[in-house]
Short mmCIF file of C-alpha atoms and ligand atoms in Angstrom, two decimals:
data_model
loop_
_atom_site.label_atom_id
_atom_site.label_comp_id
_atom_site.label_asym_id
_atom_site.label_seq_id
_atom_site.Cartn_x
_atom_site.Cartn_y
_atom_site.Cartn_z
CA MET A 1092 89.57 81.81 124.74
CA ASP A 1093 92.61 79.69 125.17
CA GLY A 1094 96.19 79.65 124.01
CA PHE A 1095 98.22 76.53 123.53
CA GLU A 1096 101.48 75.35 122.12
CA SER A 1097 101.73 73.22 119.04
CA ASN A 1098 104.53 72.38 116.69
CA GLU A 1099 103.33 75.22 114.49
CA GLY A 1100 103.95 77.76 117.20
CA VAL A 1101 101.60 79.49 119.55
CA ILE A 1102 97.97 79.53 118.57
CA LEU A 1103 95.26 81.66 120.03
CA VAL A 1104 91.84 80.12 119.85
CA ALA A 1105 89.16 82.68 120.41
CA ALA A 1106 85.60 81.42 120.79
CA THR A 1107 84.43 84.87 119.95
CA ASN A 1108 84.42 87.14 116.97
CA ARG A 1109 85.12 90.06 119.23
CA PRO A 1110 88.86 90.53 119.50
CA ASP A 1111 88.03 93.71 121.43
CA VAL A 1112 87.12 91.71 124.52
CA LEU A 1113 90.60 90.23 124.63
CA ASP A 1114 93.41 91.97 126.46
CA PRO A 1115 95.21 93.99 123.76
CA ALA A 1116 98.56 92.89 125.21
CA LEU A 1117 97.55 89.35 124.39
CA LEU A 1118 97.01 90.24 120.77
CA ARG A 1119 100.23 92.19 120.30
CA PRO A 1120 101.78 91.16 116.99
CA GLY A 1121 104.18 88.29 117.42
CA ARG A 1122 102.61 86.87 120.56
CA PHE A 1123 100.62 84.33 118.62
CA ASP A 1124 101.46 82.89 115.25
CA ARG A 1125 97.91 82.09 114.34
CA ARG A 1126 94.46 83.07 115.38
CA VAL A 1127 91.57 80.71 114.98
CA VAL A 1128 88.15 82.24 115.19
CA VAL A 1129 85.29 79.85 115.78
CA ASP A 1130 82.52 80.35 113.27
CA ARG A 1131 79.07 81.40 114.33
CA PRO A 1132 76.20 79.08 113.42
CA ASP A 1133 74.24 79.61 110.22
CA VAL A 1134 70.46 79.69 110.04
CA LYS A 1135 70.13 75.89 110.12
CA GLY A 1136 72.60 75.66 112.98
CA ARG A 1137 70.67 78.28 114.94
CA GLU A 1138 67.42 76.40 114.43
CA ALA A 1139 69.05 73.21 115.73
CA ILE A 1140 70.44 75.09 118.75
CA LEU A 1141 67.03 76.60 119.46
CA LYS A 1142 65.49 73.12 119.29
CA VAL A 1143 67.92 71.87 121.91
CA HIS A 1144 67.33 74.79 124.26
CA THR A 1145 63.52 74.66 123.96
CA LYS A 1146 63.31 70.89 124.47
CA LYS A 1147 62.18 71.10 128.08
CA ILE A 1148 60.03 74.18 127.65
CA PRO A 1149 56.30 73.98 126.87
CA LEU A 1150 55.91 75.83 123.57
CA GLY A 1151 52.74 77.43 122.24
CA ASP A 1152 51.32 76.25 118.91
CA ASP A 1153 52.31 79.46 117.22
CA VAL A 1154 56.04 79.09 117.91
CA ASP A 1155 58.08 78.68 114.74
CA LEU A 1156 61.74 78.12 115.51
CA SER A 1157 62.76 78.42 111.86
CA VAL A 1158 61.37 81.97 111.78
CA LEU A 1159 63.24 82.74 114.97
CA ALA A 1160 66.42 81.25 113.52
CA ARG A 1161 66.11 83.46 110.46
CA GLY A 1162 65.65 86.54 112.62
CA THR A 1163 68.78 86.04 114.69
CA PRO A 1164 71.74 86.32 112.31
CA GLY A 1165 75.06 86.61 114.08
CA MET A 1166 73.88 85.05 117.33
CA ALA A 1167 76.04 82.34 118.82
CA GLY A 1168 74.87 79.41 120.94
CA ALA A 1169 75.10 81.35 124.20
CA ASP A 1170 73.03 84.23 122.76
CA LEU A 1171 70.33 81.80 121.67
CA ALA A 1172 70.28 80.07 125.08
CA ASN A 1173 69.89 83.51 126.63
CA LEU A 1174 67.07 84.31 124.23
CA VAL A 1175 65.16 81.14 125.15
CA ASN A 1176 65.71 81.86 128.83
CA GLU A 1177 64.36 85.39 128.51
CA ALA A 1178 61.34 84.16 126.57
CA ALA A 1179 60.52 81.65 129.33
CA LEU A 1180 60.83 84.39 131.97
CA ASN A 1181 58.59 86.59 129.88
CA ALA A 1182 55.86 83.90 129.75
CA ALA A 1183 56.20 83.32 133.49
CA ARG A 1184 55.75 87.02 134.17
CA GLN A 1185 52.48 86.88 132.22
CA ASN A 1186 51.41 83.79 134.19
CA ARG A 1187 51.27 81.79 131.01
CA LYS A 1188 51.86 78.04 131.04
CA VAL A 1189 53.33 77.98 127.56
CA VAL A 1190 55.97 80.12 125.87
CA MET A 1191 54.58 81.78 122.79
CA GLN A 1192 56.11 83.36 119.71
CA ILE A 1193 55.50 86.84 121.12
CA ASP A 1194 57.67 85.92 124.13
CA PHE A 1195 60.48 84.99 121.79
CA GLU A 1196 60.04 88.16 119.76
CA GLN A 1197 60.16 90.34 122.86
CA SER A 1198 63.12 88.47 124.24
CA LYS A 1199 64.87 88.79 120.89
CA ASP A 1200 64.42 92.56 120.99
CA LYS A 1201 65.78 92.63 124.51
CA VAL A 1202 68.81 90.50 123.66
CA LEU A 1203 69.44 92.50 120.47
CA MET A 1204 69.20 95.86 122.13
CA GLY A 1205 71.13 94.65 125.13
CA ALA A 1206 73.96 93.46 122.93
CA GLU A 1207 77.04 95.49 123.70
CA ARG A 1208 78.09 95.81 120.15
CA LYS A 1209 75.68 96.17 117.31
CA SER A 1210 78.08 94.52 114.93
CA LEU A 1211 77.79 91.29 116.90
CA VAL A 1212 74.23 90.90 115.83
CA MET A 1213 73.55 92.39 112.45
CA SER A 1214 70.66 94.75 111.94
CA ASP A 1215 68.45 94.14 108.90
CA LYS A 1216 70.16 97.02 107.16
CA GLU A 1217 73.65 95.65 107.82
CA LYS A 1218 72.53 92.22 106.71
CA ARG A 1219 71.18 93.65 103.46
CA THR A 1220 74.29 95.74 102.80
CA THR A 1221 76.47 92.70 103.48
CA ALA A 1222 74.37 90.47 101.21
CA TYR A 1223 74.71 92.86 98.26
CA HIS A 1224 78.42 93.41 98.99
CA GLU A 1225 79.18 89.67 99.05
CA ALA A 1226 76.93 89.07 96.04
CA GLY A 1227 79.18 91.53 94.17
CA HIS A 1228 82.28 89.49 95.00
CA ALA A 1229 80.55 86.21 94.21
CA LEU A 1230 79.08 87.34 90.89
CA VAL A 1231 82.38 88.68 89.55
CA ALA A 1232 84.29 85.65 90.88
CA ALA A 1233 81.84 83.34 89.11
CA LEU A 1234 81.83 85.17 85.78
CA ILE A 1235 85.32 86.53 85.28
CA PRO A 1236 87.71 84.37 83.26
CA ASN A 1237 90.96 83.22 84.87
CA SER A 1238 89.42 82.97 88.31
CA ASP A 1239 89.22 80.24 90.91
CA GLN A 1240 85.81 78.73 91.48
CA VAL A 1241 83.62 80.27 94.15
CA HIS A 1242 83.67 77.89 97.07
CA LYS A 1243 81.28 79.54 99.44
CA VAL A 1244 79.64 82.89 100.08
CA THR A 1245 78.15 83.80 103.43
CA ILE A 1246 76.73 86.74 105.33
CA ILE A 1247 77.25 85.20 108.75
CA PRO A 1248 79.60 87.49 110.66
CA ARG A 1249 82.91 85.96 111.51
CA GLY A 1250 86.22 87.35 112.61
CA MET A 1251 86.17 91.02 111.88
CA ALA A 1252 84.15 90.60 108.70
CA LEU A 1253 80.40 90.72 108.34
CA GLY A 1254 80.46 88.42 105.36
CA LEU A 1255 82.80 86.35 103.29
CA THR A 1256 83.23 85.09 99.76
CA GLN A 1257 85.66 82.22 99.61
CA GLN A 1258 87.60 80.99 96.66
CA LEU A 1259 90.52 78.66 96.72
CA PRO A 1260 93.08 80.65 98.70
CA ILE A 1261 95.63 82.39 96.59
CA ASP A 1262 98.55 81.19 98.72
CA ASP A 1263 97.85 77.54 98.06
CA LYS A 1264 98.83 77.82 94.44
CA LEU A 1265 102.43 77.78 93.43
CA SER A 1266 102.12 80.63 91.02
CA TYR A 1267 99.59 82.98 89.52
CA ASP A 1268 99.89 84.67 86.19
CA LYS A 1269 99.07 88.29 85.54
CA GLU A 1270 95.56 87.57 84.19
CA GLN A 1271 94.66 85.59 87.30
CA LEU A 1272 95.88 88.39 89.53
CA GLU A 1273 93.95 90.96 87.52
CA ALA A 1274 90.84 88.82 87.96
CA ARG A 1275 91.57 88.76 91.67
CA LEU A 1276 91.76 92.56 91.74
CA ALA A 1277 88.40 92.81 89.98
CA ILE A 1278 86.81 90.38 92.47
CA LEU A 1279 88.17 92.45 95.38
CA MET A 1280 86.81 95.68 93.92
CA ALA A 1281 83.39 94.12 93.21
CA GLY A 1282 82.28 94.47 96.83
CA ARG A 1283 82.77 98.21 96.81
CA ILE A 1284 80.98 98.57 93.49
CA ALA A 1285 78.00 96.62 94.87
CA ASP A 1286 78.00 98.93 97.93
CA GLU A 1287 77.89 101.96 95.66
CA MET A 1288 75.22 100.64 93.33
CA PHE A 1289 72.88 98.97 95.80
CA SER A 1290 73.46 100.23 99.31
CA ASN A 1291 74.55 103.80 98.78
CA GLN A 1292 77.12 103.51 101.50
CA LYS A 1293 80.68 102.53 102.20
CA SER A 1294 81.14 99.39 104.22
CA THR A 1295 84.17 98.59 106.33
CA GLY A 1296 84.36 95.31 104.44
CA ALA A 1297 85.14 97.26 101.30
CA GLY A 1298 87.92 99.12 103.14
CA ASN A 1299 89.65 95.83 103.74
CA ASP A 1300 89.08 94.77 100.11
CA ILE A 1301 90.68 97.97 98.85
CA GLU A 1302 93.65 97.51 101.15
CA ARG A 1303 94.12 93.97 99.89
CA ALA A 1304 93.73 95.03 96.27
CA THR A 1305 96.30 97.80 96.73
CA ASP A 1306 98.74 95.40 98.42
CA LEU A 1307 98.29 92.88 95.64
CA ALA A 1308 98.76 95.49 92.90
CA ARG A 1309 101.89 96.75 94.66
CA LYS A 1310 103.33 93.25 94.72
CA MET A 1311 102.54 92.85 91.02
CA VAL A 1312 104.57 95.99 90.32
CA CYS A 1313 107.34 95.79 92.91
CA GLU A 1314 107.95 92.09 93.39
CA TRP A 1315 106.67 90.25 90.36
CA GLY A 1316 107.65 92.73 87.65
CA MET A 1317 104.26 92.62 85.92
CA SER A 1318 103.91 96.31 85.15
CA GLU A 1319 105.29 98.58 82.46
CA LEU A 1320 108.26 99.20 84.73
CA GLY A 1321 109.43 95.77 83.69
CA PRO A 1322 110.86 92.75 85.46
CA MET A 1323 112.51 94.53 88.33
CA SER A 1324 112.16 94.17 92.05
CA PHE A 1325 111.72 97.35 94.05
CA GLY A 1326 112.29 97.55 97.75
CA GLN A 1327 113.90 94.96 99.98
CA LYS A 1328 111.58 93.28 102.37
CA GLU A 1329 112.52 92.82 105.96
CA GLU A 1330 110.51 90.95 108.51
CA GLN A 1331 110.04 93.11 111.58
CA ILE A 1332 107.27 91.35 113.37
CA PHE A 1333 108.74 92.21 116.75
CA LEU A 1334 108.22 95.89 115.99
CA GLY A 1335 104.56 95.28 115.38
CA ARG A 1336 104.84 95.78 111.67
CA GLU A 1337 104.72 92.72 109.53
CA ILE A 1338 106.97 93.93 106.81
CA ALA A 1339 109.03 97.05 106.62
CA GLN A 1340 110.08 98.21 103.18
CA HIS A 1341 113.56 99.48 102.62
CA ARG A 1342 113.44 101.88 99.78
CA ASP A 1343 116.15 101.37 97.24
CA TYR A 1344 114.73 103.56 94.50
CA SER A 1345 114.36 107.25 93.74
CA GLU A 1346 111.43 109.54 94.37
CA ALA A 1347 110.77 109.62 90.62
CA THR A 1348 110.58 105.82 90.55
CA ALA A 1349 108.28 105.88 93.57
CA ILE A 1350 105.87 108.06 91.65
CA ARG A 1351 105.96 105.71 88.67
CA ILE A 1352 105.36 102.73 90.96
CA ASP A 1353 102.33 104.44 92.48
CA GLU A 1354 101.04 105.18 89.01
CA GLN A 1355 101.34 101.52 87.97
CA VAL A 1356 99.67 100.32 91.19
CA ARG A 1357 96.87 102.77 90.57
CA ARG A 1358 96.40 101.46 87.02
CA PHE A 1359 96.09 97.86 88.15
CA VAL A 1360 93.53 98.72 90.82
CA GLN A 1361 91.56 100.95 88.46
CA TYR A 1362 91.59 98.27 85.78
CA GLY A 1363 90.19 95.77 88.28
CA TYR A 1364 87.51 98.27 89.26
CA ASP A 1365 86.51 98.91 85.63
CA VAL A 1366 86.36 95.22 84.72
CA ALA A 1367 84.26 94.42 87.79
CA LYS A 1368 81.94 97.35 87.14
CA GLY A 1369 81.34 96.15 83.59
CA ILE A 1370 80.47 92.63 84.74
CA ILE A 1371 78.13 93.90 87.47
CA GLU A 1372 76.35 96.33 85.17
CA GLU A 1373 75.79 93.61 82.59
CA ASN A 1374 74.56 91.11 85.17
CA ARG A 1375 72.75 93.37 87.56
CA GLN A 1376 69.74 91.09 88.00
CA ALA A 1377 71.97 88.09 88.75
CA LEU A 1378 73.65 90.06 91.53
CA ILE A 1379 70.25 90.97 92.98
CA ASN A 1380 69.19 87.32 92.81
CA ILE A 1381 72.34 86.18 94.64
CA ALA A 1382 71.87 88.84 97.32
CA GLU A 1383 68.17 88.06 97.81
CA THR A 1384 68.96 84.36 98.12
CA LEU A 1385 71.73 85.15 100.61
CA LEU A 1386 69.25 87.11 102.73
CA VAL A 1387 67.16 83.96 103.08
CA ARG A 1388 69.85 81.30 103.13
CA GLU A 1389 72.86 83.16 104.56
CA VAL A 1390 75.27 80.63 103.06
CA LEU A 1391 75.58 79.55 99.44
CA ASP A 1392 78.04 77.17 97.86
CA GLY A 1393 79.65 77.75 94.49
CA GLU A 1394 77.23 75.48 92.62
CA GLU A 1395 74.26 77.39 94.01
CA VAL A 1396 75.79 80.70 92.94
CA ASN A 1397 76.31 79.31 89.44
CA ARG A 1398 72.75 78.01 89.34
CA ILE A 1399 71.30 81.39 90.31
CA ILE A 1400 73.28 83.05 87.53
CA ARG A 1401 72.57 80.33 84.95
CA GLU A 1402 68.84 80.01 85.60
CA GLY A 1403 68.10 83.61 86.56
CA VAL A 1404 66.34 82.59 89.76
CA VAL A 1405 66.23 83.28 93.47
CA LEU A 1406 66.56 80.18 95.63
CA SER A 1407 64.25 79.75 98.61
CA ALA A 1408 65.25 78.46 102.05
CA THR A 1409 64.69 74.91 100.83
CA GLY A 1410 66.59 75.39 97.59
CA LYS A 1411 63.50 75.73 95.42
CA ALA A 1412 63.95 78.18 92.59
CA THR A 1413 61.56 81.07 92.24
CA ALA A 1414 61.39 83.76 89.62
CA SER A 1415 63.52 86.86 90.05
CA PRO A 1416 61.98 89.58 92.17
CA ASP A 1417 60.12 92.01 89.95
CA ASP A 1418 61.18 95.60 89.61
CA GLY A 1419 58.74 96.83 92.23
CA HIS A 1420 60.48 94.67 94.77
CA THR A 1421 64.00 95.46 93.81
CA GLN A 1422 63.41 99.16 93.51
CA GLN A 1423 62.60 99.30 97.18
CA VAL A 1424 65.89 97.58 97.88
CA LEU A 1425 68.02 99.54 95.54
CA ARG A 1426 69.10 103.09 95.67
CA PRO A 1427 71.36 103.21 92.68
CA GLU A 1428 73.90 105.92 92.76
CA GLY A 1429 75.80 106.98 89.73
CA GLY A 1430 79.01 108.85 89.33
CA ARG A 1431 80.73 108.23 92.64
CA ARG A 1432 83.62 105.88 92.30
CA LEU A 1433 86.28 104.62 94.63
CA PRO A 1434 85.51 106.99 97.49
CA GLY A 1435 87.92 105.06 99.70
CA LEU A 1436 90.70 105.61 97.26
CA GLU A 1437 90.77 109.35 97.19
CA GLY A 1438 93.98 111.22 97.79
CA GLU A 1439 97.10 109.29 96.96
CA ARG A 1440 95.10 106.27 95.84
CA PRO A 1441 93.89 105.76 92.27
CA GLN A 1442 91.39 108.28 91.03
CA PRO A 1443 88.62 107.40 88.62
CA ALA A 1444 89.68 107.79 85.05
ZN1 ZN B 2974 84.36 92.57 100.54
#
């Protein structure tokens, strides 16, 4: 972790995805203009790191570093070095001259269980939930009209998120029309829908998606005049970063208008949810294929996502296409749940229609 000055302002570089280990005073809003979080290695990166760390260690014939790399999602270089070290100690304790796969497996368990935070290293269940969640975003982003191309989808934890689906960032474009923003809302809601349909649980990732969708819908209503309330701007914005809030809204409208604004925001979010749900229901197998490929590969680029959808296949670690998993396989994965919608949006947030 290191802070330095640049002409852009003060930047905090954290070689960790655990902001919790940093002094909270350091992270107080306004102290740093930007945070840069160093990515954790993907499965290929981890295999390369393991190769480096095992170079000087006599390995048994049964050791397969690619298997080990696949079983250590979320581990950074230091974790992997630690894992190799523990495995060597394990072999030494058994008076063995070579380090065997079992040593690595035992050391992996020790490192995993010894990890202070579970979220640092994903459990199989978290990995699966994240894969289906991100596959939801990726599928809808790839199929919905008026959307930016999928750039990359990953289930390697980074920052505060367990996974990520990247498109061209919205801020880089000069302007977006209403249809593009509606597509964006649907893509944001797709993660939650995938959680509901495939994982039977709410993920924190979806919480962030819903917050972003609600913010976006509010801007469409209050700043960009895209709702039935017409081309009016509601609420003056004021930057109050020093108070720890990014933007404070000054209300310049009545309570009755506030209710109508909420209603319009709700409609936009609900519309996004419905559109995304339709796409996912129609392309259920494609979502499963993306998720199952993600579980093996961890990172997919946009072309690979399109190929999975187009050809109806699951890609292997080497990019070879195989047939979709049959129902027997997917049934074990899926616990579909009907009826429950938008659990995170109860209360003042949009209710299912
Ligand atoms: Zn998400």
